[in-house]
Tab-separated table of C-alpha atoms in Angstrom:
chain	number	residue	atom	x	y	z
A	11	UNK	CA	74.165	109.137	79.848
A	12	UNK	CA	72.457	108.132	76.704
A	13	UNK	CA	69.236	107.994	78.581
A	14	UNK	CA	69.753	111.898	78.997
A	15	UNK	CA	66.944	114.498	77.564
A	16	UNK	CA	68.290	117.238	75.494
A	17	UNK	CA	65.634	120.351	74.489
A	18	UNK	CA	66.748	122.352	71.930
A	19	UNK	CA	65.721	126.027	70.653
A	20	UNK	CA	66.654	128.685	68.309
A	21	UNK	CA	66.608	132.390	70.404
A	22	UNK	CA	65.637	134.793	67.739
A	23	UNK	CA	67.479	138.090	68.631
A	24	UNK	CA	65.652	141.213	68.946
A	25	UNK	CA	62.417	139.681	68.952
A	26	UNK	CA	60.556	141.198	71.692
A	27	UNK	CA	57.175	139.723	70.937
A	28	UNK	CA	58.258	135.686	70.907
A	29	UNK	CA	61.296	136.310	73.819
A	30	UNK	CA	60.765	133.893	76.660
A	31	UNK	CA	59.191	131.245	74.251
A	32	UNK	CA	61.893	128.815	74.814
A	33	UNK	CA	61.544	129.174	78.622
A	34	UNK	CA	57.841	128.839	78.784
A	35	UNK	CA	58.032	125.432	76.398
A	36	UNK	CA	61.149	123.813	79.015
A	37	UNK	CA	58.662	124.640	82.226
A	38	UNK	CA	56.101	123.124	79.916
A	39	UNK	CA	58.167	120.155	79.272
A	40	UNK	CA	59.278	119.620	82.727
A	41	UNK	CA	56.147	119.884	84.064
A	42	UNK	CA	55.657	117.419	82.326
A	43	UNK	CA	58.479	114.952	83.184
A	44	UNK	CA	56.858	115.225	86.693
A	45	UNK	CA	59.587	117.597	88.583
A	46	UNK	CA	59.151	119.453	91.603
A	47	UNK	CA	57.566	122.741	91.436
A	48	UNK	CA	60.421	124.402	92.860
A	49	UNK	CA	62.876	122.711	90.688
A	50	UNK	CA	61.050	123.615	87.319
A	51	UNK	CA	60.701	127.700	88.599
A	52	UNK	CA	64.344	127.949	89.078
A	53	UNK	CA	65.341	126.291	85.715
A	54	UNK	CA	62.732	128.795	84.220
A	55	UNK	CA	64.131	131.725	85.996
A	56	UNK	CA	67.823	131.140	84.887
A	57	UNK	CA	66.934	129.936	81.614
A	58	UNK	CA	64.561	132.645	80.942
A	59	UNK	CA	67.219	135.365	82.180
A	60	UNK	CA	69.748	133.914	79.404
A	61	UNK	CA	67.136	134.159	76.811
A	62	UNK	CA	66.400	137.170	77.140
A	63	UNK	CA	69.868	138.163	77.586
A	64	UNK	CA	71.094	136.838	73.961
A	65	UNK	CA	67.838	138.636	72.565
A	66	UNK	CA	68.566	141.899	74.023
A	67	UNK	CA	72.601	141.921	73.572
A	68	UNK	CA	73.467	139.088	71.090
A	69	UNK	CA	71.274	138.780	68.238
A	70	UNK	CA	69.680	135.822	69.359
A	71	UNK	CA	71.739	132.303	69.795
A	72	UNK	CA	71.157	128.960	71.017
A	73	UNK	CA	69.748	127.221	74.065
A	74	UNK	CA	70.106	123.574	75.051
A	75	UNK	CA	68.794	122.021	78.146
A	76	UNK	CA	69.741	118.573	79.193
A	77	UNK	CA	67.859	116.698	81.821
A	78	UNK	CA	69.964	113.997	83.188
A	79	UNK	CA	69.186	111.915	86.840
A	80	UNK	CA	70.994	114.272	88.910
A	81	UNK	CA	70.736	117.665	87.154
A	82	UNK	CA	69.745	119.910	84.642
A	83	UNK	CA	71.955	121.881	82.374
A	84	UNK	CA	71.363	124.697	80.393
A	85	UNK	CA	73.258	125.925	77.586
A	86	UNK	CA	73.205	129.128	76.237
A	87	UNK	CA	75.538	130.225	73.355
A	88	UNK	CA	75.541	133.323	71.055
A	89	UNK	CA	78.162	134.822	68.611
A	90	UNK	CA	77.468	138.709	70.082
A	91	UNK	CA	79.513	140.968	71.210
A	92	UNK	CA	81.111	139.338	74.354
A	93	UNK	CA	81.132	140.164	77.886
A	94	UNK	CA	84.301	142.868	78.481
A	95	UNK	CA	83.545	142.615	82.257
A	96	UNK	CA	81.893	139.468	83.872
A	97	UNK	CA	83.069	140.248	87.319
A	98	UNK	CA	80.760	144.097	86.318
A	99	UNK	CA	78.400	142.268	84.558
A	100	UNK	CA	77.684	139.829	87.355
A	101	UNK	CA	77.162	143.177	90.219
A	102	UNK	CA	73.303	143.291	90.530
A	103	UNK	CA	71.624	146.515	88.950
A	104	UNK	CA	74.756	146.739	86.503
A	105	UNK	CA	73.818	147.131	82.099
A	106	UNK	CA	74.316	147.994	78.880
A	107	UNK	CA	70.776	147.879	77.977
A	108	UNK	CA	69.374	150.724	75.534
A	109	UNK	CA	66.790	153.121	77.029
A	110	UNK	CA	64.515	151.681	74.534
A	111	UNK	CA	65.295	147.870	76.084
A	112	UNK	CA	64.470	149.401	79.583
A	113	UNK	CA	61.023	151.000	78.705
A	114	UNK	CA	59.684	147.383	77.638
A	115	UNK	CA	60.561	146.505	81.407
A	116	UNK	CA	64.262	144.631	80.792
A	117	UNK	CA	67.446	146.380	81.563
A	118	UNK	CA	67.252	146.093	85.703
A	119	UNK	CA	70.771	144.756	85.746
A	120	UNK	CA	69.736	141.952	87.334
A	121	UNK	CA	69.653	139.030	84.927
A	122	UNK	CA	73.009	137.791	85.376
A	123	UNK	CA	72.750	137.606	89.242
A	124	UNK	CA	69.443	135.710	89.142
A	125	UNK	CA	70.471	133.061	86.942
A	126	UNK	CA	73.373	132.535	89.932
A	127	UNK	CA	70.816	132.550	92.027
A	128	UNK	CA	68.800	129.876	91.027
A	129	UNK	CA	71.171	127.600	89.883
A	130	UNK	CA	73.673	125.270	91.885
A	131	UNK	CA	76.700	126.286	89.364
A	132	UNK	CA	76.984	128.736	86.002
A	133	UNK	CA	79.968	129.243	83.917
A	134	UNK	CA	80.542	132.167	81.612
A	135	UNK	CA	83.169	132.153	79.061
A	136	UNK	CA	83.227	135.300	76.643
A	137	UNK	CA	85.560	136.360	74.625
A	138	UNK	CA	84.707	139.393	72.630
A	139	UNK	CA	83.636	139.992	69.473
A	140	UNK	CA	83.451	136.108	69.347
A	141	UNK	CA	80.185	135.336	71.624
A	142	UNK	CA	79.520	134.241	75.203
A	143	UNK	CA	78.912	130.956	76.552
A	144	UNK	CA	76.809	130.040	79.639
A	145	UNK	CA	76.657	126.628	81.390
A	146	UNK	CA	74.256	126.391	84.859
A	147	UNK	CA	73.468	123.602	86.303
A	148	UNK	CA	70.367	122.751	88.722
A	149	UNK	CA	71.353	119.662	91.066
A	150	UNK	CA	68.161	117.366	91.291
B	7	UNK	CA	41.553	132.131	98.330
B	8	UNK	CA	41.292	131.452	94.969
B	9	UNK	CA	42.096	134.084	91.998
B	10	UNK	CA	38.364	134.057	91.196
B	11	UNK	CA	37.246	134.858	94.064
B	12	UNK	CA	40.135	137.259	94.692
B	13	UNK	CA	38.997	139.086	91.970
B	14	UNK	CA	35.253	139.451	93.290
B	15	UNK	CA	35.810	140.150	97.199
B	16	UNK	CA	38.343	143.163	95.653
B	17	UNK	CA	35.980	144.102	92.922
B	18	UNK	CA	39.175	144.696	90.475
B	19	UNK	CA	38.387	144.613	87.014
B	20	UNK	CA	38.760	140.952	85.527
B	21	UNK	CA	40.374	141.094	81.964
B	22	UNK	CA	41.134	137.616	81.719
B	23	UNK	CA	41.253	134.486	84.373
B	24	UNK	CA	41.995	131.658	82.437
B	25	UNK	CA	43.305	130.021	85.782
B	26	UNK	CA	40.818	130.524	88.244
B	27	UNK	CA	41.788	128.770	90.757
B	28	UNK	CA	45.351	129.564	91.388
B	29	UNK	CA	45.696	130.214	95.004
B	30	UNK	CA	46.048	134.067	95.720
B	31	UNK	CA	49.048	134.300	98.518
B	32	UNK	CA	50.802	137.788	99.436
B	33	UNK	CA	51.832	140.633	96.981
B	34	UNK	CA	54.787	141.533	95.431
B	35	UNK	CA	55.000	145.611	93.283
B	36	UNK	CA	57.447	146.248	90.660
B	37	UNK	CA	57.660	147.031	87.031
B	38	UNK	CA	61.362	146.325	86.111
B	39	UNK	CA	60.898	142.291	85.376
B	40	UNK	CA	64.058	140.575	86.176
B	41	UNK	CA	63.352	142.365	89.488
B	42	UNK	CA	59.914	140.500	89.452
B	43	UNK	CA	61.733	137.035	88.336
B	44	UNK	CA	63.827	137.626	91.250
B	45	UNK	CA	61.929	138.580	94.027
B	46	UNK	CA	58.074	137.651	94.118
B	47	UNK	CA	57.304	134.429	95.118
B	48	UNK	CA	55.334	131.852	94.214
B	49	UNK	CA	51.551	132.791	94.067
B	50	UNK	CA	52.221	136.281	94.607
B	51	UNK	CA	49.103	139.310	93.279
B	52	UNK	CA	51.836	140.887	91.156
B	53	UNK	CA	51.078	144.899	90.731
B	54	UNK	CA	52.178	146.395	87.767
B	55	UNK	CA	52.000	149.002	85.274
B	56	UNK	CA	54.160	147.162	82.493
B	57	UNK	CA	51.556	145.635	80.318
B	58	UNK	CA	53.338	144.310	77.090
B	59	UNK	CA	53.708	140.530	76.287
B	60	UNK	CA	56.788	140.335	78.356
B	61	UNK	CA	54.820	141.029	81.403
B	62	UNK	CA	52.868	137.994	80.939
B	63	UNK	CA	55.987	135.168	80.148
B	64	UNK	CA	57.072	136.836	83.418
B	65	UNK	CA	54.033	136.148	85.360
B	66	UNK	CA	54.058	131.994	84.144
B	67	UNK	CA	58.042	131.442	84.750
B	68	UNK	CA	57.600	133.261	88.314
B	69	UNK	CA	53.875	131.220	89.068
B	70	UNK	CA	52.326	134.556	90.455
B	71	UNK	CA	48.443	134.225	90.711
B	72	UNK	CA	47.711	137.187	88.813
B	73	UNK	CA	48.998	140.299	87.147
B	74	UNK	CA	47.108	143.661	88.815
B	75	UNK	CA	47.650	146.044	86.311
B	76	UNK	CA	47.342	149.614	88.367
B	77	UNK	CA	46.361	152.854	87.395
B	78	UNK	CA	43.900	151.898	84.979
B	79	UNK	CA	46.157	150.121	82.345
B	80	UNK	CA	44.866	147.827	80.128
B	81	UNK	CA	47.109	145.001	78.281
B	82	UNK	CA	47.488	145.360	74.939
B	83	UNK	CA	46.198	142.775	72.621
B	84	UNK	CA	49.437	140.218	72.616
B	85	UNK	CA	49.597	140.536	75.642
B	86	UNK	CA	46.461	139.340	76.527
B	87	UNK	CA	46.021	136.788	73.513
B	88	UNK	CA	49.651	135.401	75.366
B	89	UNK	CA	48.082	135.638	78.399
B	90	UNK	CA	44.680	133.641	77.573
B	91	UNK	CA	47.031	131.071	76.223
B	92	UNK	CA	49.604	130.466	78.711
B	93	UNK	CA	47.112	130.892	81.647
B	94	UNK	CA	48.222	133.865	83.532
B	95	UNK	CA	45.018	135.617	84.793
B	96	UNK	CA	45.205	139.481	84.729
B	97	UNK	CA	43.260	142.025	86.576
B	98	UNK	CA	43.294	146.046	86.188
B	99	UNK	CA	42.043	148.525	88.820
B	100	UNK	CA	42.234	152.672	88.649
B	101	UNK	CA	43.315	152.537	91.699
B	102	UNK	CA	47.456	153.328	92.545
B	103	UNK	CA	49.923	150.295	93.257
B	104	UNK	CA	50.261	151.388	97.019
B	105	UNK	CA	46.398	151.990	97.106
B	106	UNK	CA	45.654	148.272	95.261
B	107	UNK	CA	48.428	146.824	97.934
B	108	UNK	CA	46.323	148.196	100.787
B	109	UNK	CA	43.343	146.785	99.619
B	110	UNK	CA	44.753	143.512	98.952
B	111	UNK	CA	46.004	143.527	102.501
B	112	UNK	CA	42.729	144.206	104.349
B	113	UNK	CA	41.438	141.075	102.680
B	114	UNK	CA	44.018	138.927	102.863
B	115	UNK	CA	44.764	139.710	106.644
């Protein structure tokens, strides 16, 4: 386990300009640990998905990824608002997002369901008012 | 074919191709980008007419070959200083999405 590799960013919230940083650098990275194409876009879907998530609805949070020999994890906590429905939340085409959000191109609902998509497992815990939390794994 | 030459058989308008020589393989339309994430694949022309900085994280996490911006719109200037930088090529034609996707397929046909 210690041999694990842990990537670590701060997700600025409302910052449309620099969202999706911290994905780009982790494809960056594990392009260049040498993983399979196919591998590295679905990390970089789901992980871009949550980032953008906690810099549209939480202010911004944290993202870890650990690369271990069988999987990749990414973490994704924030001290927002909370989910009130995940079971909604997860339905594809379902949000909260502004009309503003939506005119810069976000806001199609379907964050939540892609980062199911391309992952092997994701957790949410929420409790509101508190933040959410988001595990996913992607089996190597 | 290459996004070079992709860009010279269709005559669109090159703005930037920092990445020549990604390969150029079907077509995918949209403008709402988790959609995008989602759904285009791998090497994809992706037509849009969303243009903002977004646009182009979108286009390296989802490995299309190029952004088409349609109708005649231009990136604005982080968008294509992002662009130049993370390698995502973009082109722009006046021409419609659906009239751009018919194009694209007589050549790649």
């Amino acid at each position: 386990m210690s041999d694990n590799l842990v990537f670590r960013f701060d997700v600025q919230g409302n910052d449309f300009t620099s969202a999706g940083q911290a994905s780009v650098q982790v494809k960056k990275n594990l392009r260049q640990l040498g993983l399979d194409a196919d591998t590295i876009r679905r990390v970089s879907i789901a992980m871009y998905e949550g980032e953008i998530n906690m810099v549209i609805h939480a202010g911004g949070g944290v993202a870890e990824v650990i690369v271990s020999e069988d999987y990749i994890e990414i973490i994704l906590e924030d001290r927002g608002p909370g989910i009130k429905d995940i079971d909604q939340a997860m339905q594809a085409g379902y949000s909260t997002a502004t009309e503003t959000i939506r005119s810069l191109g976000f806001g199609a609902g379907m964050g939540l369901p892609n980062m199911k998509k391309n992952t092997d497992s994701m957790e949410i815990t929420s409790t509101i008012d508190v933040g959410t939390r988001i595990v996913m794994r992607v089996m190597l | 074919m290459n996004a070079e030459a992709f860009a010279k058989k269709t005559g669109f308008k090159t703005v930037c191709i920092p990445s020549p020589d990604k390969e150029v393989e079907g077509v995918y339309i949209g403008d709402l980008l988790s959609w995008v994430m989602g759904k285009a694949e791998q090497g994809n022309v992706w037509i849009t007419i969303m243009s903002n900085i977004n646009t182009v994280a979108v286009a390296t996490l989802a490995d299309t070959s190029c952004i088409l911006l349609a109708e005649g719109v231009m990136p604005d200037e982080n968008a294509l200083e992002a662009a130049k930088t993370k390698g995502v090529n973009i082109l722009s034609t006046p021409l419609s999405a659906y009239e751009a996707a018919m194009k694209i397929s007589e050549l790649l046909r």
